[in-house]
Short mmCIF file of C-alpha atoms in Angstrom, two decimals:
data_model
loop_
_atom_site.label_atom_id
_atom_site.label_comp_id
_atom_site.label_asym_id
_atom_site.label_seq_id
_atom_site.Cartn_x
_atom_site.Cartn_y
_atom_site.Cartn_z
CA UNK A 154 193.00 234.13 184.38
CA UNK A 155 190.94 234.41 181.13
CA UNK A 156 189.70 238.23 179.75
CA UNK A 157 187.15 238.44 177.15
CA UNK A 158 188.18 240.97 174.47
CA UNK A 159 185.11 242.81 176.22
CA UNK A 160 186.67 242.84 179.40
CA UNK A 161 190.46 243.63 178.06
CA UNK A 162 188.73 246.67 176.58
CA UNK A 163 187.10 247.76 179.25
CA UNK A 164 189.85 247.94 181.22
CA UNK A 165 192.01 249.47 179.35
CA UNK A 166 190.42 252.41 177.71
CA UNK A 167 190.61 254.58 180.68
CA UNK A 168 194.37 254.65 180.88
CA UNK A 169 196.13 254.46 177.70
CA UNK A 170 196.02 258.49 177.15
CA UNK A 171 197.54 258.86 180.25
CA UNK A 172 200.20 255.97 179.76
CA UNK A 173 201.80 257.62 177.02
CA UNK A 174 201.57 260.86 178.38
CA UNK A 175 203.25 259.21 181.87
CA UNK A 176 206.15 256.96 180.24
CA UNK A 177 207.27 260.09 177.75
CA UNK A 178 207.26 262.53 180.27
CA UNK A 179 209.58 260.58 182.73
CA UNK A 180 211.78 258.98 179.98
CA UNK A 181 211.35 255.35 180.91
CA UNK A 182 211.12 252.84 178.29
CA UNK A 183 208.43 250.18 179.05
CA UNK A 184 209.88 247.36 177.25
CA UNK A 185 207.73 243.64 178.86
CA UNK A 186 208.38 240.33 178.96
CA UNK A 187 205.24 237.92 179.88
CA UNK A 188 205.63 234.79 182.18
CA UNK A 189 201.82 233.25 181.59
CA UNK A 190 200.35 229.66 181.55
CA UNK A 191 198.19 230.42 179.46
CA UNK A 192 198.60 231.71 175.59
CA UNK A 193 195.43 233.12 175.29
CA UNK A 194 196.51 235.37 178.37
CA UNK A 195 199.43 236.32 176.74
CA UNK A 196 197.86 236.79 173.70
CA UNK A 197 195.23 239.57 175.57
CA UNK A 198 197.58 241.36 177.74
CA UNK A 199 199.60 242.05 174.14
CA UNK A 200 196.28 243.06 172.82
CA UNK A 201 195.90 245.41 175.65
CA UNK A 202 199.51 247.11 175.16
CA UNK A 203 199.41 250.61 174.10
CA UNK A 204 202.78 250.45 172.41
CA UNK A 205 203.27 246.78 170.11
CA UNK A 206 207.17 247.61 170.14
CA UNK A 207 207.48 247.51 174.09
CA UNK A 208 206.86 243.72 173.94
CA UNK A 209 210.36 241.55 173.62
CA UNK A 210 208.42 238.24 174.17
CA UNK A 211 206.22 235.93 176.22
CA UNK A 212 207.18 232.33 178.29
CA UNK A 213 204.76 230.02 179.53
CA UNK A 214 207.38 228.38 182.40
CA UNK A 215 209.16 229.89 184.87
CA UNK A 216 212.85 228.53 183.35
CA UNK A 217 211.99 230.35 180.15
CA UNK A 218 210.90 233.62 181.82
CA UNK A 219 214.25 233.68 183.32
CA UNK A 220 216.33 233.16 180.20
CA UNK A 221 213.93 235.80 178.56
CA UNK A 222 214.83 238.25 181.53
CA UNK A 223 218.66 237.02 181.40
CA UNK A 224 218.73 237.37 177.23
CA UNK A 225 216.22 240.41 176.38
CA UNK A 226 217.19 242.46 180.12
CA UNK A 227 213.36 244.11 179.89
CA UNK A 228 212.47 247.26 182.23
CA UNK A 229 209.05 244.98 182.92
CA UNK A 230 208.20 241.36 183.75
CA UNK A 231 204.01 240.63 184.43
CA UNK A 232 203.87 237.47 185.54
CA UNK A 233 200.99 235.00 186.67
CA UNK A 234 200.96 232.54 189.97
CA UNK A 235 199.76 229.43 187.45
CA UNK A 236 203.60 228.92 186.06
CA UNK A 237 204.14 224.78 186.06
CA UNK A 238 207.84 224.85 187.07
CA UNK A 239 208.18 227.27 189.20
CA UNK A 240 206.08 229.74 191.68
CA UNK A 241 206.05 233.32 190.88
CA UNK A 242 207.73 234.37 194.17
CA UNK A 243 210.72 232.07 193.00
CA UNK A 244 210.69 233.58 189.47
CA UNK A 245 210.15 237.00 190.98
CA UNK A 246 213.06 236.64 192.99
CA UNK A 247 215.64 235.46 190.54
CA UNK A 248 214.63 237.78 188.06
CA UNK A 249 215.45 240.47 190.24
CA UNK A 250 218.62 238.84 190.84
CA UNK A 251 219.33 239.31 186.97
CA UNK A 252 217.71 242.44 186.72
CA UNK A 253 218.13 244.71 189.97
CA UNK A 254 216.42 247.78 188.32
CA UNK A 255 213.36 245.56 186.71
CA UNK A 256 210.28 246.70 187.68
CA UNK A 257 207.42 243.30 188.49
CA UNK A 258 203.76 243.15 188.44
CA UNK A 259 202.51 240.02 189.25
CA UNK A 260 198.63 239.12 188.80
CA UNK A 261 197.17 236.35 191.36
CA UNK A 262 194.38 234.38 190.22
CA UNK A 263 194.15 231.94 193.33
CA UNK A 264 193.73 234.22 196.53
CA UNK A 265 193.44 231.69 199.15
CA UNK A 266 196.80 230.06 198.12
CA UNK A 267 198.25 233.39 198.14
CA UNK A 268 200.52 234.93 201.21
CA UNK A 269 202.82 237.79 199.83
CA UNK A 270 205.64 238.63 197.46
CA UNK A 271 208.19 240.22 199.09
CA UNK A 272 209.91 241.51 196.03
CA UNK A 273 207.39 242.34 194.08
CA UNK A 274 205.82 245.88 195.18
CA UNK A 275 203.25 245.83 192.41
CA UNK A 276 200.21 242.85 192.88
CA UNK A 277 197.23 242.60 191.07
CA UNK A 278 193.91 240.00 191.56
CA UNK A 279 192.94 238.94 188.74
CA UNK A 280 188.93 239.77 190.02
CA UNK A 281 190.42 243.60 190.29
CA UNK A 282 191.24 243.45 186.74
CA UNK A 283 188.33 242.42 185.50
CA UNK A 284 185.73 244.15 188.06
CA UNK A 285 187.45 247.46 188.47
CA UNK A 286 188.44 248.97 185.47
CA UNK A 287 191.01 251.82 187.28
CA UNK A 288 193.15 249.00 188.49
CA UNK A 289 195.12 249.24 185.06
CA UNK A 290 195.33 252.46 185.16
CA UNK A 291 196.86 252.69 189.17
CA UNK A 292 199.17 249.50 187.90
CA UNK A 293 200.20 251.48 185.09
CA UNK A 294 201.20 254.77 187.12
CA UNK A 295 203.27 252.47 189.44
CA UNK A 296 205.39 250.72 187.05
CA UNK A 297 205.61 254.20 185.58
CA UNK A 298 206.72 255.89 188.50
CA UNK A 299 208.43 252.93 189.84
CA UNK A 300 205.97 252.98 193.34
CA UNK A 301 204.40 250.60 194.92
CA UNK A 302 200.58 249.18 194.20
CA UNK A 303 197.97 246.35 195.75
CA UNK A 304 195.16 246.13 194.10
CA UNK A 305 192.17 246.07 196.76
CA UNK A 306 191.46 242.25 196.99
CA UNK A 307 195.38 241.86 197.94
CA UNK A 308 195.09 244.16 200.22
CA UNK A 309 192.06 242.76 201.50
CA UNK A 310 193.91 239.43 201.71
CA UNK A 311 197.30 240.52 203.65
CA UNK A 312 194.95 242.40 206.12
CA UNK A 313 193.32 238.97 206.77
CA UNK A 314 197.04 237.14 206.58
CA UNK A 315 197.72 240.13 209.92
CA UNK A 316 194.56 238.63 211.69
CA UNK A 317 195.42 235.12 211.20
CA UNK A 318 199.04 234.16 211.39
CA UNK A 319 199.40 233.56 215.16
CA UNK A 320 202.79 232.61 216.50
CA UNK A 321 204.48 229.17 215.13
CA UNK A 322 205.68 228.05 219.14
CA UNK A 323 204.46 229.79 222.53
CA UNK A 324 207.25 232.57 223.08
CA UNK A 325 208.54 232.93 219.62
CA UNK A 326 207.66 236.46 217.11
CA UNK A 327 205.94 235.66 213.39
CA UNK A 328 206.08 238.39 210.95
CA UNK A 329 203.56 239.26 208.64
CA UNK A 330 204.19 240.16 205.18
CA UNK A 331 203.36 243.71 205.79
CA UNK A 332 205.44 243.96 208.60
CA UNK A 333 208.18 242.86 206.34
CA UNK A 334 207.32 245.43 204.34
CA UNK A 335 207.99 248.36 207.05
CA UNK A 336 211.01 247.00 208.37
CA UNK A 337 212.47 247.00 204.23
CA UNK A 338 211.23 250.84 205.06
CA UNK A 339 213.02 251.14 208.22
CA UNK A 340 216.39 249.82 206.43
CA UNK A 341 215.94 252.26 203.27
CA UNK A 342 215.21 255.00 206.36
CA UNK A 343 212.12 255.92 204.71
CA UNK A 344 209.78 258.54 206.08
CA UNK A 345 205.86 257.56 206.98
CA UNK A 346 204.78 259.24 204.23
CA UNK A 347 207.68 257.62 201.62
CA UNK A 348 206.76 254.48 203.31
CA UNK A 349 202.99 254.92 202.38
CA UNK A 350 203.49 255.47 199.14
CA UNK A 351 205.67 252.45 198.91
CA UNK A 352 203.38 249.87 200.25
CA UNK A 353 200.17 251.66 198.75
CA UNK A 354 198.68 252.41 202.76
CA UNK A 355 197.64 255.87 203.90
CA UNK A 356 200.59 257.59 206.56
CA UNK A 357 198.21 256.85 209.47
CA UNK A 358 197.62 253.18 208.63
CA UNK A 359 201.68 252.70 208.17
CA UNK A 360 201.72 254.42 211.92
CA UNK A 361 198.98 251.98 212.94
CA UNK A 362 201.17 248.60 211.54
CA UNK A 363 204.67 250.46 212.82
CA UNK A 364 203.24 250.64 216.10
CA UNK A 365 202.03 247.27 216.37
CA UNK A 366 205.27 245.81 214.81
CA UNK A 367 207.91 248.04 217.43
CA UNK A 368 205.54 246.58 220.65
CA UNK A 369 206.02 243.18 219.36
CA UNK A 370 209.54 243.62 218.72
CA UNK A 371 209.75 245.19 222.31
CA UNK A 372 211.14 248.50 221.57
CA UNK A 373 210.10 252.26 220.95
CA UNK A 374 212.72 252.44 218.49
CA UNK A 375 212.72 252.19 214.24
CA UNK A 376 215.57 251.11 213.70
CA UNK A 377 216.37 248.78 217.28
CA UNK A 378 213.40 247.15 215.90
CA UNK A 379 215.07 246.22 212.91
CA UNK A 380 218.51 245.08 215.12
CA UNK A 381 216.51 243.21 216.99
CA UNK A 382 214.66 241.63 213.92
CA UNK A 383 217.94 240.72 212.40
CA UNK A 384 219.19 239.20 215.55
CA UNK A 385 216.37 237.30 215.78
CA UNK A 386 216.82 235.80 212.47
CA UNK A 387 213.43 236.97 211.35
CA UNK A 388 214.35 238.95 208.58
CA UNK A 389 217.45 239.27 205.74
CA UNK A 390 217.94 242.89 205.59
CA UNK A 391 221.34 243.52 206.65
CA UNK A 392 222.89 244.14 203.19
CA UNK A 393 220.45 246.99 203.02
CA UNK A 394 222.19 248.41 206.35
CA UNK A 395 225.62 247.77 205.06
CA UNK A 396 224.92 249.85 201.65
CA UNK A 397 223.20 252.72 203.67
CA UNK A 398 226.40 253.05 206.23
CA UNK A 399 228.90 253.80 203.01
#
């Protein structure tokens, strides 16, 4: 993923006024830590901050990201899927292991190869980037107000992911990412609405997917679907049931 100082500036006029204006207002500090292949990425995306002083430093592997992450304790990690150790779901996920309260935005430059991050509830194309300049700006407001975003070629991609995955063996459920995604909601008890604005979908699309997901589950039910999920081994969200019963 390669932006031209064109490009970089394109995209990032339209929000800085209003990333100032969003980060002092709710008192979060934006401090960033980069995990990039490539230096002149790095080098851009600093180019692009608003604030010099929120960057604590850059990695080009997914070992140093993590000892970055482990030393500097940033409130953000951007991160790219062209890492040579390591792929960014695996970074993603140990980093949050570090850093519970971390907030992630990961950029994808290779679509096809590309089938969901679980733990990262901010995802960018790198085509979004460069072709539509308010993706910065909607990134921006989620890490910001610590929400969810997909830029529109990821969600473009998971909708085709829903389409395609058919069941691994005659008889037996496969989850989708997104349906992952709703039953996280239905563990956090999270309203349609709450849920929407989590996974960036409008309340009557969530209704749509939680629909589909309870009839494949075989129950009417929020949160039997999720019983039945975790009985079925298809998903590792019992913690998040344990800490909501205390």
């Amino acid at each position: 993923m390669l932006f031209t100082a064109n490009q970089l500036a394109n995209a990032t006029t339209s929000f800085e006024a209003r990333f100032r204006l969003a980060y002092l207002s709710s008192g979060f500090e934006p401090t960033i830590v980069f995990a990039c292949k490539s230096h002149l990425l790095i080098a851009q995306l600093y180019r692009g901050l608003p604030v010099k002083r929120h960057f604590l430093g850059a990695a080009d592997t997914g070992k140093e990201a993590l000892e970055l992450v482990s030393g500097l304790m940033p409130n953000i990690l951007a991160i790219d899927d062209n890492l040579p150790d390591q792929s960014a779901s695996s970074v993603i996920s140990q980093a949050k292991q570090i850093r519970p309260s971390m907030r992630i935005m990961a950029f994808v430059t290779k679509l096809d190869t590309f089938f969901g991050y679980p733990d990262c509830p901010i995802v960018i194309a790198e085509e979004d980037v460069l072709g539509l300049p308010d993706t910065l700006t909607h990134v921006t407001m989620a890490l910001i107000s610590n929400t969810s975003y997909l830029s529109p070629s990821i969600h473009q991609r998971l909708g085709q992911l829903e389409q395609t995955v058919p069941d691994s063996y005659p008889g037996t459920i496969t989850l989708t990412p997104r349906e992952h995604q709703l039953l996280e909601a239905y563990a956090l008890g999270l309203s349609n609405q709450e849920t929407a604005d989590k996974t960036g979908l409008s309340v009557r699309s969530v209704q749509t997917y939680s629909g589909n997901l309870l009839q494949k589950l075989g129950t009417n039910n929020r949160q039997r679907a999720l019983r039945q999920a975790l009985s079925l081994g298809l998903t590792e969200l019992g913690h998040l049931l344990e800490a909501k019963s205390h």
